[in-house]
Amino acid sequence: MGRIERTFIEEEMEQSYINYAMSVIRGRAIPDVRDGLKPVQRRILYGMHELGLTPGKPHKKSARIVGEVMGKFHPHGDAAIYDTMVNMAQPFSYRYPLVDGQGNFGSIDGDVPAAMRYTEARLAPIATEFLEELGEETVEWMPNFDDSLKEPVVLPAKVPNLLMNGAWGISVGMTTQIPPHNLGELIDGIIYLMDHPEASVRDLMQFIPGPDFPTGGIIMGRAGIEEMYRTGTGKITVRGKATIEDDRIIISEIPYQVRKSALVEAIAAKVHSGDIDGISDLRDESDREGLRVVVELKRSANPNVILNRLYKYTPLERTFAAVFLVILDGNPRTLSLKEILNSFIDFRREVVRRRTEHRLKVARARAHILEGYRKALSNIERVIELLRAAKDSATAAAHLKEELALSDEQTDAILKMRLSQLTGLEREKIDTEYKEKLEEIKSYERILGSEEIL
């Protein structure tokens, strides 16, 4: 029978709540600064990778993908997994979608996606940049929820996904809201920061002037952007793009996370309430070519006044409250732009180091085997004689090791070959590959020996 310990209920409740909060923060709601992914997003990408759903392969039913992820890595319900996968496939939610969806994955109007049994998906081309180096010992692995499988702690992302696609999430007492950015601008900023470690936020803003939302829009002023980048928190005002054409206002871009249908409904409501006067008609003419909302004006109306009222009373203008809250070294931290970029640079440096060490190990192992082949080819008649005379493989191995001064690995490689394969080995090809491996080894050692090259 277990021992019963007496404790104050408020102390137990406090500690239990702290444990719960940290579990949610680390395990579900806040992205990792390194790959910019929450656990469920990471598991979806890894699960699709395990299913072989690369960009060139056929799409697979979403229900199959959700089942793979839930059954092996994320036992928190199929709805949460599918909702996340849908978001990762929506071009109006992600600046660079990581999932290539086929079927109804929702719309900017707020239409709900089809059930998972109807839709299909595979990895988007850019998602391969998260997974290509996974098999080269580049990251740490951990047991899954029932200790039956291993999953990556983080993906070896080649792109700064945290800023590229942004992030949003609500945790226990914490929230994160990171806007997406243009990938080319981020890469330019990273290169500059690597060359100029003392760069200021203003220096970086020469290359990363501000967020780049998938739905477009115009950010009003630079002060809010600079404050957000400098402190990791701040507010920026985002307006939809609208132009005046004769007696019409044409809206072609809307603020991030605003549904087009909600905007149209809000305009209609304000016209009905009298807050906005001078509008005679309102039409949604959006099609596959892009978004287009037409606001017809009365002849007596002043277009600029109407447009300003649209900004004031409807979601055509909204405030984006940014919080750069991430998981760094296992703990939640609010970071500045420079700190996020430096964290990614440090992560990529570690990934490249581990990848190079792995490739060096593989190249050395192959060169070692090729050395054995070269010894065998130089003494091919004696090798054949020993193999034919040996009563079993153990005897053959012992004789080969003694006669040719081979290692266990070299001996095993030779014994695994049939005599016809052994005699058919071409000395020139072996020598060429051996020289190539020696060059690779020198190259990898040069990379590992120089922090600058690394």
Short mmCIF file of C-alpha atoms in Angstrom, two decimals:
data_model
loop_
_atom_site.label_atom_id
_atom_site.label_comp_id
_atom_site.label_asym_id
_atom_site.label_seq_id
_atom_site.Cartn_x
_atom_site.Cartn_y
_atom_site.Cartn_z
CA MET A 1 0.00 0.00 0.00
CA GLY A 2 1.36 3.44 -0.96
CA ARG A 3 2.36 5.99 1.63
CA ILE A 4 -0.04 8.89 2.19
CA GLU A 5 1.56 12.29 2.73
CA ARG A 6 -0.35 15.20 4.25
CA THR A 7 0.05 18.57 2.51
CA PHE A 8 -1.75 21.88 2.23
CA ILE A 9 -4.20 21.86 -0.66
CA GLU A 10 -3.19 25.35 -1.84
CA GLU A 11 0.46 24.24 -2.14
CA GLU A 12 -0.49 21.12 -4.05
CA MET A 13 -2.84 23.06 -6.35
CA GLU A 14 -0.18 25.70 -7.01
CA GLN A 15 2.53 23.18 -7.90
CA SER A 16 0.19 21.05 -10.01
CA TYR A 17 -1.00 24.11 -11.93
CA ILE A 18 2.58 25.21 -12.58
CA ASN A 19 3.42 21.74 -13.90
CA TYR A 20 0.32 21.80 -16.12
CA ALA A 21 1.11 25.29 -17.41
CA MET A 22 4.70 24.42 -18.31
CA SER A 23 3.52 21.24 -20.02
CA VAL A 24 1.14 23.23 -22.24
CA ILE A 25 3.70 25.98 -22.90
CA ARG A 26 6.50 23.60 -23.88
CA GLY A 27 4.47 20.82 -25.41
CA ARG A 28 1.61 22.42 -27.30
CA ALA A 29 1.20 26.18 -27.64
CA ILE A 30 4.56 27.94 -28.10
CA PRO A 31 6.94 27.36 -31.06
CA ASP A 32 10.59 26.40 -30.75
CA VAL A 33 12.93 29.21 -31.78
CA ARG A 34 15.04 26.80 -33.86
CA ASP A 35 12.56 25.36 -36.38
CA GLY A 36 9.67 27.71 -35.59
CA LEU A 37 7.28 24.80 -35.06
CA LYS A 38 4.96 23.71 -32.30
CA PRO A 39 5.08 19.99 -31.45
CA VAL A 40 1.91 19.16 -33.41
CA GLN A 41 3.22 20.95 -36.53
CA ARG A 42 6.57 19.19 -36.24
CA ARG A 43 4.86 15.82 -35.84
CA ILE A 44 2.65 16.40 -38.87
CA LEU A 45 5.68 17.12 -41.06
CA TYR A 46 7.61 14.18 -39.66
CA GLY A 47 4.60 11.86 -39.98
CA MET A 48 4.14 12.84 -43.63
CA HIS A 49 7.86 12.34 -44.16
CA GLU A 50 7.59 8.84 -42.69
CA LEU A 51 4.69 8.10 -45.05
CA GLY A 52 6.86 9.15 -47.99
CA LEU A 53 4.56 12.01 -48.98
CA THR A 54 7.23 14.01 -50.78
CA PRO A 55 6.22 16.70 -53.30
CA GLY A 56 6.63 14.37 -56.26
CA LYS A 57 4.48 11.58 -54.81
CA PRO A 58 0.66 11.29 -55.02
CA HIS A 59 -1.46 12.95 -52.36
CA LYS A 60 -2.77 10.75 -49.55
CA LYS A 61 -6.05 10.97 -47.65
CA SER A 62 -5.86 13.45 -44.79
CA ALA A 63 -7.50 10.90 -42.49
CA ARG A 64 -4.57 8.53 -43.10
CA ILE A 65 -2.07 11.26 -42.24
CA VAL A 66 -3.97 12.28 -39.11
CA GLY A 67 -4.13 8.64 -38.02
CA GLU A 68 -0.39 8.23 -38.51
CA VAL A 69 0.40 11.33 -36.46
CA MET A 70 -2.11 10.62 -33.69
CA GLY A 71 -1.31 6.92 -33.36
CA LYS A 72 2.46 7.33 -33.28
CA PHE A 73 3.34 10.78 -32.01
CA HIS A 74 0.50 13.09 -30.91
CA PRO A 75 -2.29 11.44 -28.85
CA HIS A 76 -4.35 14.60 -28.35
CA GLY A 77 -7.31 14.09 -30.66
CA ASP A 78 -7.76 14.01 -34.42
CA ALA A 79 -9.56 17.36 -34.70
CA ALA A 80 -6.60 19.36 -33.37
CA ILE A 81 -4.21 17.58 -35.74
CA TYR A 82 -6.43 18.08 -38.78
CA ASP A 83 -7.12 21.74 -37.97
CA THR A 84 -3.38 22.37 -37.72
CA MET A 85 -2.69 20.56 -41.00
CA VAL A 86 -5.41 22.60 -42.70
CA ASN A 87 -3.81 25.85 -41.51
CA MET A 88 -0.43 24.66 -42.78
CA ALA A 89 -1.99 24.22 -46.24
CA GLN A 90 -3.84 27.55 -46.46
CA PRO A 91 -2.04 30.20 -48.56
CA PHE A 92 -3.94 32.95 -46.71
CA SER A 93 -2.81 31.64 -43.29
CA TYR A 94 0.80 30.69 -44.08
CA ARG A 95 3.14 32.96 -46.03
CA TYR A 96 4.83 29.79 -47.29
CA PRO A 97 2.45 26.79 -46.86
CA LEU A 98 4.20 23.65 -45.64
CA VAL A 99 1.44 21.26 -46.72
CA ASP A 100 0.18 20.84 -50.29
CA GLY A 101 -3.54 20.21 -49.92
CA GLN A 102 -5.94 18.80 -52.50
CA GLY A 103 -9.64 19.39 -52.03
CA ASN A 104 -11.54 21.88 -49.91
CA PHE A 105 -9.13 23.26 -47.31
CA GLY A 106 -11.27 26.28 -46.47
CA SER A 107 -11.17 29.80 -47.87
CA ILE A 108 -10.38 33.36 -46.92
CA ASP A 109 -14.14 33.85 -46.53
CA GLY A 110 -14.07 31.59 -43.50
CA ASP A 111 -15.60 28.58 -45.25
CA VAL A 112 -14.89 25.46 -43.22
CA PRO A 113 -12.71 22.78 -44.84
CA ALA A 114 -14.14 19.46 -45.90
CA ALA A 115 -13.92 16.53 -43.50
CA MET A 116 -10.57 14.75 -43.40
CA ARG A 117 -12.01 11.71 -45.19
CA TYR A 118 -12.51 13.83 -48.32
CA THR A 119 -9.32 15.89 -48.54
CA GLU A 120 -5.81 14.74 -49.48
CA ALA A 121 -2.37 16.15 -48.79
CA ARG A 122 1.37 15.79 -49.23
CA LEU A 123 4.40 17.86 -48.26
CA ALA A 124 4.84 21.20 -50.01
CA PRO A 125 8.22 21.67 -51.77
CA ILE A 126 9.52 24.08 -49.12
CA ALA A 127 8.78 21.50 -46.38
CA THR A 128 11.64 19.37 -47.71
CA GLU A 129 13.98 22.08 -46.38
CA PHE A 130 12.95 20.97 -42.88
CA LEU A 131 13.53 17.25 -43.44
CA GLU A 132 16.39 16.69 -45.90
CA GLU A 133 19.12 16.47 -43.26
CA LEU A 134 17.10 14.44 -40.75
CA GLY A 135 18.92 11.18 -41.49
CA GLU A 136 22.40 12.62 -40.93
CA GLU A 137 22.44 12.73 -37.10
CA THR A 138 21.81 16.47 -37.19
CA VAL A 139 19.34 16.69 -34.28
CA GLU A 140 18.51 14.94 -31.03
CA TRP A 141 15.75 12.34 -30.83
CA MET A 142 13.36 11.47 -28.01
CA PRO A 143 10.91 8.63 -27.22
CA ASN A 144 7.33 9.10 -28.37
CA PHE A 145 4.45 9.11 -25.86
CA ASP A 146 4.46 5.32 -25.27
CA ASP A 147 8.21 4.81 -25.71
CA SER A 148 7.69 2.57 -28.74
CA LEU A 149 9.23 4.91 -31.32
CA LYS A 150 11.64 7.82 -31.60
CA GLU A 151 10.77 11.29 -32.88
CA PRO A 152 12.97 14.33 -33.52
CA VAL A 153 13.17 16.92 -30.76
CA VAL A 154 13.45 19.58 -33.47
CA LEU A 155 13.66 19.48 -37.27
CA PRO A 156 16.92 20.56 -38.97
CA ALA A 157 15.22 23.42 -40.80
CA LYS A 158 17.33 25.23 -43.39
CA VAL A 159 14.98 28.22 -43.39
CA PRO A 160 14.11 30.61 -40.51
CA ASN A 161 10.53 29.37 -40.26
CA LEU A 162 9.68 31.18 -37.03
CA LEU A 163 9.84 34.53 -38.83
CA MET A 164 9.11 33.19 -42.32
CA ASN A 165 5.63 31.86 -41.46
CA GLY A 166 5.17 33.51 -38.10
CA ALA A 167 3.30 31.88 -35.24
CA TRP A 168 0.30 32.35 -33.04
CA GLY A 169 -0.83 30.52 -29.94
CA ILE A 170 -2.48 30.94 -26.57
CA SER A 171 -1.04 29.11 -23.60
CA VAL A 172 -1.64 29.20 -19.85
CA GLY A 173 -1.08 32.85 -18.95
CA MET A 174 0.98 33.45 -22.10
CA THR A 175 0.40 34.22 -25.74
CA THR A 176 2.59 34.39 -28.83
CA GLN A 177 1.85 36.34 -32.00
CA ILE A 178 4.68 36.55 -34.53
CA PRO A 179 4.00 38.03 -37.99
CA PRO A 180 5.27 36.30 -41.17
CA HIS A 181 8.07 37.76 -43.29
CA ASN A 182 9.55 37.53 -46.76
CA LEU A 183 12.06 34.68 -46.95
CA GLY A 184 14.45 36.49 -49.28
CA GLU A 185 14.61 39.48 -46.95
CA LEU A 186 15.21 37.22 -43.95
CA ILE A 187 18.09 35.46 -45.68
CA ASP A 188 19.66 38.80 -46.63
CA GLY A 189 19.34 39.93 -43.00
CA ILE A 190 20.89 36.72 -41.69
CA ILE A 191 23.86 37.02 -44.06
CA TYR A 192 24.39 40.63 -42.97
CA LEU A 193 24.18 39.69 -39.28
CA MET A 194 26.72 36.90 -39.74
CA ASP A 195 29.11 39.39 -41.34
CA HIS A 196 28.26 42.16 -38.84
CA PRO A 197 27.52 40.61 -35.40
CA GLU A 198 27.20 44.06 -33.80
CA ALA A 199 24.42 45.13 -36.19
CA SER A 200 21.58 47.15 -34.68
CA VAL A 201 17.86 46.72 -35.33
CA ARG A 202 17.97 49.67 -37.73
CA ASP A 203 20.83 48.03 -39.59
CA LEU A 204 18.81 44.83 -39.93
CA MET A 205 15.75 46.77 -41.08
CA GLN A 206 17.66 47.75 -44.22
CA PHE A 207 17.18 44.12 -45.24
CA ILE A 208 14.08 43.17 -43.21
CA PRO A 209 11.91 46.29 -43.47
CA GLY A 210 8.88 44.68 -41.86
CA PRO A 211 6.41 41.78 -41.90
CA ASP A 212 5.09 40.41 -45.20
CA PHE A 213 1.56 39.09 -44.77
CA PRO A 214 0.11 36.41 -47.09
CA THR A 215 -3.07 38.47 -47.53
CA GLY A 216 -1.13 41.64 -48.35
CA GLY A 217 -2.00 44.90 -46.69
CA ILE A 218 -0.05 48.04 -45.84
CA ILE A 219 1.73 48.63 -42.52
CA MET A 220 1.32 52.21 -41.35
CA GLY A 221 4.58 53.76 -40.13
CA ARG A 222 7.95 52.29 -39.11
CA ALA A 223 8.00 53.18 -35.42
CA GLY A 224 5.81 50.24 -34.43
CA ILE A 225 7.90 47.84 -36.49
CA GLU A 226 11.15 49.05 -34.96
CA GLU A 227 9.75 48.78 -31.43
CA MET A 228 8.50 45.26 -32.15
CA TYR A 229 11.88 44.18 -33.53
CA ARG A 230 13.83 45.83 -30.71
CA THR A 231 11.84 44.53 -27.72
CA GLY A 232 9.96 41.51 -29.04
CA THR A 233 6.60 43.15 -28.33
CA GLY A 234 4.74 45.94 -30.05
CA LYS A 235 1.72 46.98 -32.05
CA ILE A 236 1.56 47.68 -35.75
CA THR A 237 -1.38 49.07 -37.69
CA VAL A 238 -2.23 47.15 -40.87
CA ARG A 239 -4.56 48.51 -43.54
CA GLY A 240 -6.08 46.73 -46.48
CA LYS A 241 -5.08 47.96 -49.91
CA ALA A 242 -7.81 50.09 -51.46
CA THR A 243 -7.84 52.28 -54.56
CA ILE A 244 -10.36 54.87 -55.73
CA GLU A 245 -11.65 54.45 -59.29
CA ASP A 246 -14.25 57.03 -60.34
CA ASP A 247 -17.20 56.52 -57.99
CA ARG A 248 -15.92 53.24 -56.58
CA ILE A 249 -13.51 52.01 -53.94
CA ILE A 250 -11.75 48.78 -54.93
CA ILE A 251 -10.36 46.67 -52.08
CA SER A 252 -7.70 44.23 -53.36
CA GLU A 253 -5.87 43.27 -50.15
CA ILE A 254 -7.08 42.88 -46.57
CA PRO A 255 -5.33 42.77 -43.19
CA TYR A 256 -3.89 39.49 -41.97
CA GLN A 257 -6.30 37.14 -40.15
CA VAL A 258 -9.35 39.09 -41.34
CA ARG A 259 -11.98 37.03 -43.16
CA LYS A 260 -13.21 38.64 -46.37
CA SER A 261 -16.80 37.73 -45.60
CA ALA A 262 -16.47 39.32 -42.15
CA LEU A 263 -15.17 42.52 -43.75
CA VAL A 264 -18.07 42.67 -46.22
CA GLU A 265 -20.57 42.00 -43.43
CA ALA A 266 -18.99 44.71 -41.27
CA ILE A 267 -19.22 47.27 -44.09
CA ALA A 268 -22.87 46.38 -44.70
CA ALA A 269 -23.63 46.65 -40.97
CA LYS A 270 -22.03 50.10 -40.69
CA VAL A 271 -23.95 51.32 -43.73
CA HIS A 272 -27.16 50.01 -42.20
CA SER A 273 -26.41 51.65 -38.83
CA GLY A 274 -25.59 54.99 -40.45
CA ASP A 275 -21.96 55.13 -39.31
CA ILE A 276 -20.91 55.11 -42.97
CA ASP A 277 -22.99 57.11 -45.42
CA GLY A 278 -22.60 57.52 -49.16
CA ILE A 279 -22.37 53.84 -50.24
CA SER A 280 -24.90 52.73 -52.85
CA ASP A 281 -23.80 49.14 -53.45
CA LEU A 282 -21.35 46.54 -52.17
CA ARG A 283 -20.16 43.58 -54.24
CA ASP A 284 -17.66 40.78 -53.77
CA GLU A 285 -16.11 40.16 -57.20
CA SER A 286 -13.27 37.95 -55.98
CA ASP A 287 -12.25 35.04 -58.20
CA ARG A 288 -9.30 32.74 -58.78
CA GLU A 289 -7.25 35.70 -59.95
CA GLY A 290 -7.44 37.41 -56.58
CA LEU A 291 -9.47 39.35 -54.05
CA ARG A 292 -11.72 42.17 -55.25
CA VAL A 293 -14.40 43.88 -53.17
CA VAL A 294 -16.18 46.76 -54.92
CA VAL A 295 -17.75 49.57 -52.88
CA GLU A 296 -20.03 51.67 -55.13
CA LEU A 297 -20.44 55.27 -53.97
CA LYS A 298 -23.26 57.74 -54.36
CA ARG A 299 -22.55 60.64 -56.71
CA SER A 300 -22.50 63.15 -53.87
CA ALA A 301 -20.10 61.12 -51.71
CA ASN A 302 -16.46 62.04 -51.12
CA PRO A 303 -14.42 58.85 -51.80
CA ASN A 304 -11.60 59.81 -49.43
CA VAL A 305 -14.00 60.46 -46.57
CA ILE A 306 -15.73 57.12 -47.16
CA LEU A 307 -12.39 55.31 -47.29
CA ASN A 308 -11.27 56.85 -44.01
CA ARG A 309 -14.55 55.77 -42.42
CA LEU A 310 -13.99 52.23 -43.71
CA TYR A 311 -10.61 52.24 -42.00
CA LYS A 312 -12.12 53.59 -38.78
CA TYR A 313 -15.25 51.45 -38.47
CA THR A 314 -14.44 48.14 -40.19
CA PRO A 315 -11.69 45.47 -40.14
CA LEU A 316 -10.16 47.11 -43.24
CA GLU A 317 -7.74 48.46 -40.64
CA ARG A 318 -6.67 46.48 -37.62
CA THR A 319 -3.94 46.45 -35.01
CA PHE A 320 -1.55 43.50 -34.93
CA ALA A 321 -0.25 43.03 -31.39
CA ALA A 322 3.05 41.18 -31.71
CA VAL A 323 4.63 39.06 -28.98
CA PHE A 324 7.83 37.24 -29.97
CA LEU A 325 7.39 34.52 -27.33
CA VAL A 326 9.30 31.32 -28.13
CA ILE A 327 10.78 28.24 -26.50
CA LEU A 328 14.53 28.73 -26.01
CA ASP A 329 16.54 26.05 -24.19
CA GLY A 330 13.31 24.50 -22.95
CA ASN A 331 11.89 27.69 -21.43
CA PRO A 332 9.54 30.43 -22.70
CA ARG A 333 11.36 33.65 -23.63
CA THR A 334 10.40 36.86 -25.38
CA LEU A 335 13.16 37.65 -27.87
CA SER A 336 14.05 40.55 -30.11
CA LEU A 337 14.49 40.20 -33.87
CA LYS A 338 18.28 40.05 -33.51
CA GLU A 339 18.08 37.39 -30.79
CA ILE A 340 15.80 35.23 -32.93
CA LEU A 341 18.12 35.52 -35.93
CA ASN A 342 21.18 34.75 -33.80
CA SER A 343 19.43 31.72 -32.32
CA PHE A 344 18.73 30.43 -35.82
CA ILE A 345 22.33 31.06 -36.90
CA ASP A 346 23.63 29.16 -33.85
CA PHE A 347 21.21 26.32 -34.59
CA ARG A 348 22.25 26.06 -38.23
CA ARG A 349 25.92 26.13 -37.23
CA GLU A 350 25.30 23.19 -34.90
CA VAL A 351 23.30 21.33 -37.57
CA VAL A 352 26.07 21.82 -40.14
CA ARG A 353 28.70 20.70 -37.62
CA ARG A 354 26.76 17.52 -36.79
CA ARG A 355 25.98 16.86 -40.44
CA THR A 356 29.64 17.25 -41.39
CA GLU A 357 30.74 14.96 -38.57
CA HIS A 358 28.25 12.36 -39.81
CA ARG A 359 29.43 12.64 -43.41
CA LEU A 360 33.05 12.46 -42.26
CA LYS A 361 32.28 9.28 -40.34
CA VAL A 362 30.54 7.76 -43.37
CA ALA A 363 33.37 8.77 -45.73
CA ARG A 364 36.03 7.33 -43.41
CA ALA A 365 34.08 4.08 -43.07
CA ARG A 366 33.75 3.77 -46.84
CA ALA A 367 37.42 4.62 -47.42
CA HIS A 368 38.34 1.95 -44.89
CA ILE A 369 36.31 -0.66 -46.80
CA LEU A 370 37.84 0.46 -50.10
CA GLU A 371 41.31 0.01 -48.59
CA GLY A 372 40.33 -3.58 -47.85
CA TYR A 373 39.14 -4.09 -51.43
CA ARG A 374 42.43 -2.69 -52.74
CA LYS A 375 44.41 -5.10 -50.58
CA ALA A 376 42.24 -7.98 -51.75
CA LEU A 377 42.64 -7.02 -55.41
CA SER A 378 46.41 -6.77 -55.02
CA ASN A 379 46.40 -10.35 -53.73
CA ILE A 380 43.35 -11.69 -55.55
CA GLU A 381 44.75 -15.14 -56.32
CA ARG A 382 45.77 -15.71 -52.70
CA VAL A 383 42.36 -14.46 -51.48
CA ILE A 384 40.53 -16.90 -53.77
CA GLU A 385 42.81 -19.70 -52.63
CA LEU A 386 42.11 -18.95 -48.95
CA LEU A 387 38.36 -18.71 -49.48
CA ARG A 388 38.21 -22.04 -51.33
CA ALA A 389 40.40 -23.81 -48.79
CA ALA A 390 38.49 -22.59 -45.72
CA LYS A 391 35.95 -25.02 -44.25
CA ASP A 392 33.73 -22.20 -42.96
CA SER A 393 33.43 -18.41 -42.94
CA ALA A 394 35.08 -18.06 -39.53
CA THR A 395 38.20 -19.85 -40.79
CA ALA A 396 38.21 -17.78 -43.97
CA ALA A 397 37.93 -14.57 -41.95
CA ALA A 398 40.79 -15.53 -39.67
CA HIS A 399 43.07 -16.39 -42.59
CA LEU A 400 42.21 -13.20 -44.50
CA LYS A 401 42.84 -10.98 -41.48
CA GLU A 402 46.19 -12.63 -40.81
CA GLU A 403 47.45 -12.73 -44.39
CA LEU A 404 46.31 -9.25 -45.51
CA ALA A 405 46.27 -7.38 -42.17
CA LEU A 406 42.58 -6.56 -42.54
CA SER A 407 40.20 -5.20 -39.91
CA ASP A 408 36.97 -6.95 -38.95
CA GLU A 409 34.94 -4.51 -41.07
CA GLN A 410 37.13 -5.01 -44.14
CA THR A 411 37.05 -8.78 -43.73
CA ASP A 412 33.26 -8.84 -43.40
CA ALA A 413 32.86 -6.69 -46.52
CA ILE A 414 35.03 -9.06 -48.56
CA LEU A 415 33.32 -12.19 -47.23
CA LYS A 416 29.87 -10.81 -48.07
CA MET A 417 30.84 -10.76 -51.74
CA ARG A 418 30.57 -13.82 -53.95
CA LEU A 419 33.71 -14.99 -55.69
CA SER A 420 32.34 -13.82 -59.03
CA GLN A 421 31.77 -10.35 -57.56
CA LEU A 422 35.20 -10.28 -55.99
CA THR A 423 37.02 -11.24 -59.17
CA GLY A 424 34.83 -8.83 -61.13
CA LEU A 425 35.89 -5.80 -59.10
CA GLU A 426 37.52 -3.21 -61.32
CA ARG A 427 40.72 -1.85 -59.82
CA GLU A 428 40.39 1.49 -61.60
CA LYS A 429 36.90 2.14 -60.21
CA ILE A 430 38.00 1.20 -56.70
CA ASP A 431 41.04 3.48 -56.90
CA THR A 432 38.95 6.36 -58.27
CA GLU A 433 36.33 6.06 -55.54
CA TYR A 434 39.06 5.74 -52.90
CA LYS A 435 40.68 8.99 -54.06
CA GLU A 436 37.27 10.71 -54.05
CA LYS A 437 36.65 9.60 -50.47
CA LEU A 438 40.05 10.88 -49.37
CA GLU A 439 39.22 14.28 -50.90
CA GLU A 440 35.84 14.27 -49.14
CA ILE A 441 37.53 13.48 -45.84
CA LYS A 442 39.95 16.40 -46.29
CA SER A 443 37.05 18.72 -47.14
CA TYR A 444 35.01 17.70 -44.09
CA GLU A 445 38.03 18.01 -41.80
CA ARG A 446 38.70 21.48 -43.20
CA ILE A 447 35.10 22.54 -42.45
CA LEU A 448 35.22 21.19 -38.91
CA GLY A 449 38.59 22.80 -38.30
CA SER A 450 37.43 26.32 -39.15
CA GLU A 451 34.66 28.25 -37.39
CA GLU A 452 34.60 30.70 -40.30
CA ILE A 453 33.95 27.98 -42.90
CA LEU A 454 31.47 26.25 -40.60
#
